[in-house]
Amino acid sequence: MPSSVSAATLPPSGGSAPVRGRRREGCRGLRRRWPGSHPGGVTRPLIDASWRRVAAAGVDRGGTTAPAVLPGAEVARRVAAGPLAPMIPVLRDRLEPVARACGQILVVTDVDGRVLWQAGAPEIRRGADALGFVPGAAWGERSVGTNAIGTCLVLGAPVGVHGDEHFVDGHQRWTCAAAPLRDPVGGELLGVVDLSGPARTAHPGTVALVAAVASLAEHELRAAHDRSLEQLRRVAAPVLARVGGRALVVGPDGATAAVTGFSGPPRVHLPETLDAGRLLLPALGLCRVEPLPGGWLVRLDDAEDEMPATRLTLDLTGTRPRLTVAAGSGSWQDVLGLRHAEMLLALARAPLGRSAAELADDLFADPTRTVTVRAEVSRLRRTAGPVLATRPYRLAEGVVAEVLRPADPSTLLPGSVAPVVARERLSRPVPAGGPAPG
């Protein structure tokens, strides 16, 4: 899914000296008059909006709070098991030579802004280390203020941030250009690719270059995915010919390769760990699953009607949030991303439900971000399916929810800056693995 580059996203690295001077004065005005009315000078609206977000989140402009860093083993696990692993070789081959030649570093982050991989000029990497710009660090807006990575994650579009446009004072000597990395099949945001370096290395074409290479990585991943599905179709054809009733064959990511007996969804959400047997799948109900070379045969259980989910367990005791949904004799579980864990926590604590504005306030401290909330709920429904209801957003009727928290509430969902999580961290300690207090 290609990312477009608009003039508004480009860093102010070009133009005449007077224009550059007015841009710098616009950023200085932000600093002098923050918070307050929109300052004079030439300040790009996306930078002004970002500064308002990070100031509301309480980000320290002095940069005295170092970004939280994950252990190296956890970073390696996220790279190996995450969806960005197939993209990194393409990004490395196309952009690392550019980074080294220009005196910059190449960075790949996940959808939460965690730095997963880094390469480039050694002397520039040492400078990045001094800023805490290292593998495992959280580099979203709410962690380190306005920067290309964090703002790209918020906007879902290519972004350049240069010099004084950075919110944190210590970042003003840097320039950065980032582009989103998306799932080429479902379109979900997976992370960000970024080129960063000293301000003197800024070039007006960097944002477009990074966006083009991100699109190339997505295209190559899509082509590889299509080839694997075609191979699975050839394997599945004789199997489906012998199946009575409704069934479909899906790849490891749940993409449908072939179907018989009904129309079938284009994609089925599969739990992280899938074993042969009977289980509840969100979009299909009770099913029987059998392994195939390169995928799974999913037979819909036509013997009984689809059962509504009756129990939801949100386990937040570890570093990876886990969701378990059970109904009758079927159940499924999956590992959640940070944003979906935050959303389910907010809904579990609000039995009467939350409006889109209220949920936006819970997640972003910004009730106007209702479009983002609706998109995230739509994605979460692909995972949680029958446990969610709308108008208002809430857990479905009859669902019994349990939230398991760590004994020390301050360790809940490390890296999260959502207000709903901040409130939970202020709760009294509970026994390890115990449910959240009502």
Coordinates of C-alpha atoms in Angstrom, one line a residue:
M1 CA 0.0 0.0 0.0
P2 CA 2.0 3.0 -1.2
S3 CA 2.4 6.1 1.0
S4 CA 1.9 9.5 -0.5
V5 CA 4.2 12.4 0.3
S6 CA 2.6 15.9 0.5
A7 CA 4.4 19.1 0.8
A8 CA 3.1 19.5 4.3
T9 CA 5.0 16.5 5.5
L10 CA 8.4 17.7 4.1
P11 CA 11.0 19.1 6.5
P12 CA 11.9 22.7 6.1
S13 CA 15.4 22.0 4.7
G14 CA 15.0 23.9 1.5
G15 CA 14.0 27.4 0.4
S16 CA 15.8 30.7 0.6
A17 CA 17.7 31.9 3.7
P18 CA 14.8 34.3 4.6
V19 CA 12.3 31.5 4.4
R20 CA 14.4 29.2 6.5
G21 CA 14.8 32.0 9.0
R22 CA 11.0 32.6 9.3
R23 CA 10.5 28.8 9.8
R24 CA 13.1 28.8 12.6
E25 CA 11.4 31.8 14.1
G26 CA 8.1 30.0 14.0
C27 CA 9.6 27.1 16.0
R28 CA 11.1 29.6 18.5
G29 CA 7.7 31.2 18.8
L30 CA 6.3 27.8 19.7
R31 CA 8.8 27.5 22.5
R32 CA 8.4 31.0 23.8
R33 CA 4.6 31.0 23.9
W34 CA 3.8 27.4 24.7
P35 CA 1.2 26.7 25.8
G36 CA -0.9 29.4 24.3
S37 CA -2.3 30.7 21.1
H38 CA -0.8 29.8 17.7
P39 CA 2.5 31.7 17.5
G40 CA 3.6 33.9 14.6
G41 CA 6.2 32.8 12.1
V42 CA 6.1 30.0 9.6
T43 CA 5.3 26.8 11.5
R44 CA 3.9 23.8 9.7
P45 CA 0.4 22.8 11.0
L46 CA 1.5 19.2 11.6
I47 CA 4.3 20.4 13.8
D48 CA 2.1 22.7 15.8
A49 CA -0.5 19.9 16.2
S50 CA 2.2 17.5 17.3
W51 CA 3.6 20.0 19.9
R52 CA 0.1 20.4 21.3
R53 CA -0.2 16.6 21.7
V54 CA 3.1 16.0 23.4
A55 CA 2.7 19.0 25.7
A56 CA -0.7 17.7 26.8
A57 CA 1.0 14.3 27.4
G58 CA 3.5 16.0 29.7
V59 CA 6.6 15.2 27.7
D60 CA 9.7 16.8 29.2
R61 CA 11.2 19.3 26.8
G62 CA 14.5 19.1 28.6
G63 CA 14.8 15.4 27.8
T64 CA 15.8 14.6 31.4
T65 CA 13.8 11.4 31.3
A66 CA 15.5 8.7 29.1
P67 CA 13.3 6.6 26.9
A68 CA 12.4 3.2 28.4
V69 CA 14.5 0.5 26.8
L70 CA 13.5 -3.2 26.3
P71 CA 16.0 -5.9 27.0
G72 CA 18.0 -7.1 24.0
A73 CA 16.5 -10.5 24.1
E74 CA 13.0 -9.1 23.9
V75 CA 14.0 -6.9 21.0
A76 CA 15.5 -9.9 19.2
R77 CA 12.3 -11.9 19.8
R78 CA 10.1 -9.1 18.4
V79 CA 12.2 -8.8 15.3
A80 CA 12.2 -12.6 14.7
A81 CA 8.5 -13.2 15.4
G82 CA 7.1 -9.9 14.2
P83 CA 5.6 -9.0 10.8
L84 CA 8.5 -6.6 9.9
A85 CA 11.2 -9.4 9.7
P86 CA 10.6 -10.0 5.9
M87 CA 10.8 -6.3 5.2
I88 CA 14.1 -5.5 6.9
P89 CA 16.4 -7.1 4.2
V90 CA 14.8 -4.9 1.5
L91 CA 15.0 -1.8 3.7
R92 CA 18.6 -2.6 4.6
D93 CA 19.7 -3.3 1.0
R94 CA 18.1 -0.1 -0.4
L95 CA 18.7 2.4 2.5
E96 CA 21.7 1.4 4.5
P97 CA 24.2 2.4 1.7
V98 CA 22.4 5.8 1.6
A99 CA 22.6 6.2 5.4
R100 CA 26.3 5.4 5.5
A101 CA 27.1 7.7 2.5
C102 CA 25.1 10.6 4.0
G103 CA 26.3 10.3 7.6
Q104 CA 22.9 9.1 8.9
I105 CA 21.4 6.0 10.6
L106 CA 18.7 3.7 9.3
V107 CA 16.1 2.7 11.9
V108 CA 13.1 0.4 11.8
T109 CA 10.5 0.5 14.6
D110 CA 7.3 -1.4 15.4
V111 CA 3.9 0.0 15.5
D112 CA 4.4 1.1 19.2
G113 CA 7.5 3.1 18.2
R114 CA 10.0 0.7 19.7
V115 CA 13.3 0.7 17.8
L116 CA 13.8 -2.9 16.5
W117 CA 16.7 -2.5 14.2
Q118 CA 19.4 0.1 13.5
A119 CA 22.3 0.4 11.0
G120 CA 24.5 3.2 9.5
A121 CA 27.5 5.3 10.1
P122 CA 29.2 4.2 13.4
E123 CA 29.9 7.8 14.5
I124 CA 26.3 8.8 14.0
R125 CA 25.1 5.7 15.9
R126 CA 27.3 6.8 18.8
G127 CA 25.5 10.2 18.8
A128 CA 22.2 8.4 18.7
D129 CA 23.2 6.3 21.7
A130 CA 23.7 9.5 23.6
L131 CA 20.1 10.5 22.9
G132 CA 18.8 7.0 23.9
F133 CA 18.0 6.4 20.3
V134 CA 18.9 2.7 20.6
P135 CA 17.3 -0.7 19.9
G136 CA 14.5 -1.3 22.4
A137 CA 13.8 2.4 23.1
A138 CA 10.3 3.8 22.8
W139 CA 10.4 6.6 20.2
G140 CA 6.7 7.6 20.0
E141 CA 5.6 11.1 20.5
R142 CA 4.4 10.5 24.0
S143 CA 7.8 9.1 24.9
V144 CA 10.2 11.6 23.3
G145 CA 8.1 14.4 21.8
T146 CA 7.8 15.5 18.2
N147 CA 10.0 13.5 15.9
A148 CA 9.6 11.9 12.5
I149 CA 9.0 8.3 13.9
G150 CA 6.4 9.3 16.5
T151 CA 4.6 11.8 14.3
C152 CA 4.6 9.3 11.4
L153 CA 2.9 6.7 13.6
V154 CA 0.2 9.3 14.6
L155 CA -0.5 10.5 11.1
G156 CA 0.1 7.2 9.2
A157 CA 1.9 9.1 6.5
P158 CA 5.5 10.0 5.6
V159 CA 6.9 12.8 7.7
G160 CA 10.1 14.8 7.9
V161 CA 11.1 16.7 11.1
H162 CA 14.1 19.0 11.1
G163 CA 16.1 20.8 13.7
D164 CA 14.0 23.2 15.9
E165 CA 10.8 21.4 14.9
H166 CA 11.8 18.7 17.5
F167 CA 10.0 19.2 20.8
V168 CA 12.9 18.0 23.0
D169 CA 15.7 20.5 23.1
G170 CA 18.5 17.8 22.8
H171 CA 17.0 16.7 19.5
Q172 CA 17.2 20.0 17.7
R173 CA 20.6 19.2 16.2
W174 CA 19.0 16.3 14.3
T175 CA 17.0 15.8 11.1
C176 CA 14.8 12.8 10.5
A177 CA 12.6 11.4 7.7
A178 CA 10.1 8.5 8.3
A179 CA 7.5 6.5 6.4
P180 CA 4.9 4.0 7.5
L181 CA 5.3 0.3 6.9
R182 CA 2.0 -1.4 6.3
D183 CA 0.7 -5.0 5.9
P184 CA 0.4 -5.3 2.2
V185 CA -2.7 -7.5 2.5
G186 CA -4.7 -6.0 5.3
G187 CA -3.3 -2.5 5.3
E188 CA -2.6 -2.4 9.0
L189 CA 0.2 -0.2 10.2
L190 CA 3.1 -2.4 11.2
G191 CA 5.8 0.1 12.0
V192 CA 8.1 2.8 10.6
V193 CA 11.3 3.1 8.6
D194 CA 13.4 6.2 9.4
L195 CA 16.6 7.9 8.3
S196 CA 18.1 10.2 10.9
G197 CA 21.3 12.2 11.3
P198 CA 22.8 15.6 12.2
A199 CA 20.9 18.6 10.9
R200 CA 23.6 19.3 8.3
T201 CA 22.7 16.0 6.5
A202 CA 19.1 17.1 5.7
H203 CA 18.0 16.8 2.1
P204 CA 14.6 17.8 0.6
G205 CA 14.4 14.4 -1.2
T206 CA 14.9 12.2 1.9
V207 CA 11.2 11.8 2.8
A208 CA 10.3 10.8 -0.7
L209 CA 13.1 8.3 -0.8
V210 CA 12.2 6.7 2.4
A211 CA 8.5 6.5 1.4
A212 CA 9.4 5.0 -2.0
V213 CA 11.6 2.3 -0.4
A214 CA 8.8 1.5 2.2
S215 CA 6.4 1.0 -0.7
L216 CA 8.9 -1.3 -2.4
A217 CA 9.3 -3.4 0.7
E218 CA 5.5 -3.7 0.9
H219 CA 5.2 -4.6 -2.8
E220 CA 7.9 -7.4 -2.5
L221 CA 6.2 -8.7 0.6
R222 CA 2.8 -8.8 -1.2
A223 CA 4.3 -10.6 -4.1
A224 CA 5.8 -13.3 -1.8
H225 CA 2.5 -13.6 0.0
D226 CA 0.6 -14.1 -3.3
R227 CA 3.1 -16.8 -4.4
S228 CA 2.6 -18.7 -1.1
L229 CA -1.2 -18.5 -1.4
E230 CA -1.1 -19.9 -4.9
Q231 CA 1.0 -22.8 -3.8
L232 CA -1.5 -23.4 -1.0
R233 CA -4.4 -23.4 -3.4
R234 CA -2.8 -26.2 -5.4
V235 CA -2.3 -28.3 -2.3
A236 CA -5.9 -27.5 -1.1
A237 CA -7.8 -28.3 -4.3
P238 CA -8.0 -32.1 -3.9
V239 CA -8.6 -31.8 -0.1
L240 CA -11.6 -29.4 -0.5
A241 CA -13.0 -31.6 -3.3
R242 CA -13.5 -34.4 -0.7
V243 CA -14.9 -32.2 2.1
G244 CA -18.6 -32.1 2.7
G245 CA -20.2 -28.9 4.2
R246 CA -18.6 -25.5 4.7
A247 CA -14.8 -25.3 4.8
L248 CA -11.9 -23.0 3.8
V249 CA -8.2 -23.2 3.5
V250 CA -6.1 -20.4 5.0
G251 CA -2.5 -19.4 5.1
P252 CA -0.5 -19.0 8.4
D253 CA -1.6 -15.4 8.5
G254 CA -5.3 -16.3 8.1
A255 CA -5.6 -15.2 4.4
T256 CA -8.1 -17.3 2.6
A257 CA -6.7 -19.4 -0.2
A258 CA -9.7 -21.4 -1.1
V259 CA -13.3 -22.0 0.1
T260 CA -16.2 -24.4 -0.4
G261 CA -19.8 -24.5 0.7
F262 CA -20.1 -20.7 1.4
S263 CA -18.6 -17.4 0.4
G264 CA -16.1 -17.2 3.3
P265 CA -14.3 -14.1 4.6
P266 CA -11.1 -12.9 2.8
R267 CA -9.2 -13.3 6.0
V268 CA -9.6 -15.2 9.3
H269 CA -8.0 -14.1 12.5
L270 CA -6.0 -17.0 13.9
P271 CA -4.7 -17.2 17.4
E272 CA -0.9 -16.9 17.8
T273 CA -0.6 -20.6 18.7
L274 CA -2.9 -22.8 16.7
D275 CA -3.2 -26.5 17.2
A276 CA -5.3 -29.1 15.4
G277 CA -8.7 -29.6 17.0
R278 CA -11.9 -27.8 17.8
L279 CA -11.9 -24.1 18.6
L280 CA -13.8 -20.9 18.4
L281 CA -12.8 -18.5 15.7
P282 CA -14.2 -14.9 16.0
A283 CA -15.6 -14.6 12.4
L284 CA -16.7 -18.2 12.0
G285 CA -17.8 -19.7 15.3
L286 CA -17.0 -23.2 16.3
C287 CA -14.6 -24.9 13.9
R288 CA -12.4 -27.9 13.4
V289 CA -8.9 -27.1 12.3
E290 CA -6.5 -29.5 10.5
P291 CA -2.9 -28.7 9.4
L292 CA -2.0 -28.6 5.7
P293 CA 1.4 -28.0 4.1
G294 CA 1.7 -24.2 4.3
G295 CA -1.6 -23.5 6.0
W296 CA -4.8 -24.9 7.6
L297 CA -8.0 -26.6 6.7
V298 CA -10.8 -25.0 8.7
R299 CA -14.2 -26.9 8.8
L300 CA -17.1 -25.0 10.1
D301 CA -19.0 -27.0 12.8
D302 CA -22.5 -27.2 11.3
A303 CA -23.7 -29.5 14.1
E304 CA -24.4 -26.6 16.5
D305 CA -25.2 -23.0 16.2
E306 CA -22.5 -20.4 16.7
M307 CA -22.1 -19.7 20.4
P308 CA -21.6 -16.2 21.7
A309 CA -18.4 -15.6 23.7
T310 CA -19.1 -15.9 27.4
R311 CA -15.8 -15.2 29.1
L312 CA -13.0 -12.8 28.4
T313 CA -9.6 -12.9 30.2
L314 CA -7.2 -10.0 29.6
D315 CA -3.9 -11.1 31.1
L316 CA -1.6 -8.1 31.7
T317 CA 0.8 -9.7 34.1
G318 CA 3.6 -10.2 31.6
T319 CA 5.3 -8.1 29.0
R320 CA 3.0 -9.3 26.3
P321 CA -0.7 -8.8 26.8
R322 CA -2.7 -11.9 26.2
L323 CA -6.4 -12.3 25.4
T324 CA -8.4 -15.5 26.0
V325 CA -12.0 -15.9 24.9
A326 CA -14.1 -18.9 25.8
A327 CA -17.5 -20.1 24.8
G328 CA -19.0 -23.4 25.5
S329 CA -16.5 -26.1 24.6
G330 CA -14.5 -23.8 22.3
S331 CA -11.9 -21.2 23.1
W332 CA -9.1 -19.2 21.6
Q333 CA -6.3 -17.0 22.7
D334 CA -4.0 -14.5 21.2
V335 CA -1.2 -12.0 22.0
L336 CA -2.4 -8.4 21.7
G337 CA -0.6 -5.3 20.6
L338 CA -0.3 -2.4 23.1
R339 CA -3.1 -0.3 21.6
H340 CA -5.6 -3.2 21.6
A341 CA -4.7 -4.1 25.2
E342 CA -5.3 -0.5 26.2
M343 CA -8.7 -0.5 24.5
L344 CA -9.9 -3.7 26.1
L345 CA -8.7 -2.5 29.5
A346 CA -10.7 0.7 29.0
L347 CA -13.8 -1.3 28.0
A348 CA -13.5 -3.8 30.8
R349 CA -13.5 -0.9 33.3
A350 CA -16.6 0.7 31.7
P351 CA -19.5 -1.9 31.8
L352 CA -21.9 0.8 30.5
G353 CA -19.6 1.4 27.5
R354 CA -17.7 4.3 26.1
S355 CA -18.4 6.7 23.2
A356 CA -15.8 7.2 20.6
A357 CA -14.8 10.5 22.1
E358 CA -14.6 9.0 25.6
L359 CA -12.4 6.1 24.3
A360 CA -10.2 8.6 22.5
D361 CA -9.7 10.4 25.7
D362 CA -8.9 7.1 27.5
L363 CA -6.3 6.3 24.9
F364 CA -4.9 9.6 23.6
A365 CA -6.0 12.2 26.1
D366 CA -7.6 13.8 23.0
P367 CA -11.4 13.3 22.6
T368 CA -11.3 14.6 19.0
R369 CA -9.5 11.5 17.7
T370 CA -12.7 9.6 17.1
V371 CA -11.7 8.6 13.5
T372 CA -8.6 6.8 14.9
V373 CA -10.7 5.1 17.6
R374 CA -13.2 3.8 15.1
A375 CA -10.4 2.4 12.9
E376 CA -8.8 0.7 15.9
V377 CA -12.1 -0.8 17.0
S378 CA -12.7 -2.2 13.6
R379 CA -9.2 -3.9 13.7
L380 CA -9.9 -5.1 17.2
R381 CA -13.2 -6.7 16.1
R382 CA -11.2 -8.8 13.6
T383 CA -9.4 -10.3 16.7
A384 CA -12.0 -10.2 19.4
G385 CA -15.1 -10.7 17.2
P386 CA -18.2 -11.5 19.3
V387 CA -17.0 -10.1 22.6
L388 CA -17.4 -6.5 21.3
A389 CA -20.5 -4.4 20.8
T390 CA -21.0 -0.9 19.5
R391 CA -23.2 2.2 20.2
P392 CA -21.6 2.7 22.7
Y393 CA -18.4 0.7 22.4
R394 CA -18.6 -2.0 25.1
L395 CA -18.2 -5.7 25.9
A396 CA -21.1 -7.7 24.5
E397 CA -24.0 -8.6 26.7
G398 CA -23.3 -11.8 28.6
V399 CA -19.6 -11.5 28.5
V400 CA -17.8 -12.0 31.8
A401 CA -14.6 -10.1 31.8
E402 CA -11.5 -10.6 34.0
V403 CA -8.4 -8.4 34.0
L404 CA -5.2 -9.9 35.4
R405 CA -2.7 -7.3 36.5
P406 CA 0.9 -7.5 37.9
A407 CA 1.3 -7.3 41.6
D408 CA 3.0 -3.9 41.2
P409 CA 0.6 -1.7 39.3
S410 CA 3.4 0.6 38.2
T411 CA 4.7 -2.1 35.9
L412 CA 1.3 -2.4 34.0
L413 CA 1.8 -2.3 30.2
P414 CA 5.4 -0.9 30.1
G415 CA 5.7 1.7 27.4
S416 CA 2.0 2.7 27.5
V417 CA 1.2 6.4 28.0
A418 CA -2.6 6.0 27.6
P419 CA -4.5 7.9 30.4
V420 CA -6.5 4.8 31.2
V421 CA -3.3 2.8 31.9
A422 CA -1.9 5.7 34.0
R423 CA -5.0 5.6 36.1
E424 CA -4.7 1.8 36.6
R425 CA -1.1 2.2 37.7
L426 CA -2.3 4.3 40.6
S427 CA -4.5 1.5 41.9
R428 CA -3.6 -0.4 45.0
P429 CA -1.4 -3.5 44.5
V430 CA -3.0 -6.9 44.1
P431 CA -1.6 -10.4 44.4
A432 CA 0.4 -11.5 41.3
G433 CA -2.0 -12.6 38.6
G434 CA -5.0 -11.4 40.5
P435 CA -8.0 -9.7 38.9
A436 CA -8.3 -5.9 38.8
P437 CA -10.4 -4.4 41.6
G438 CA -13.9 -3.5 40.6

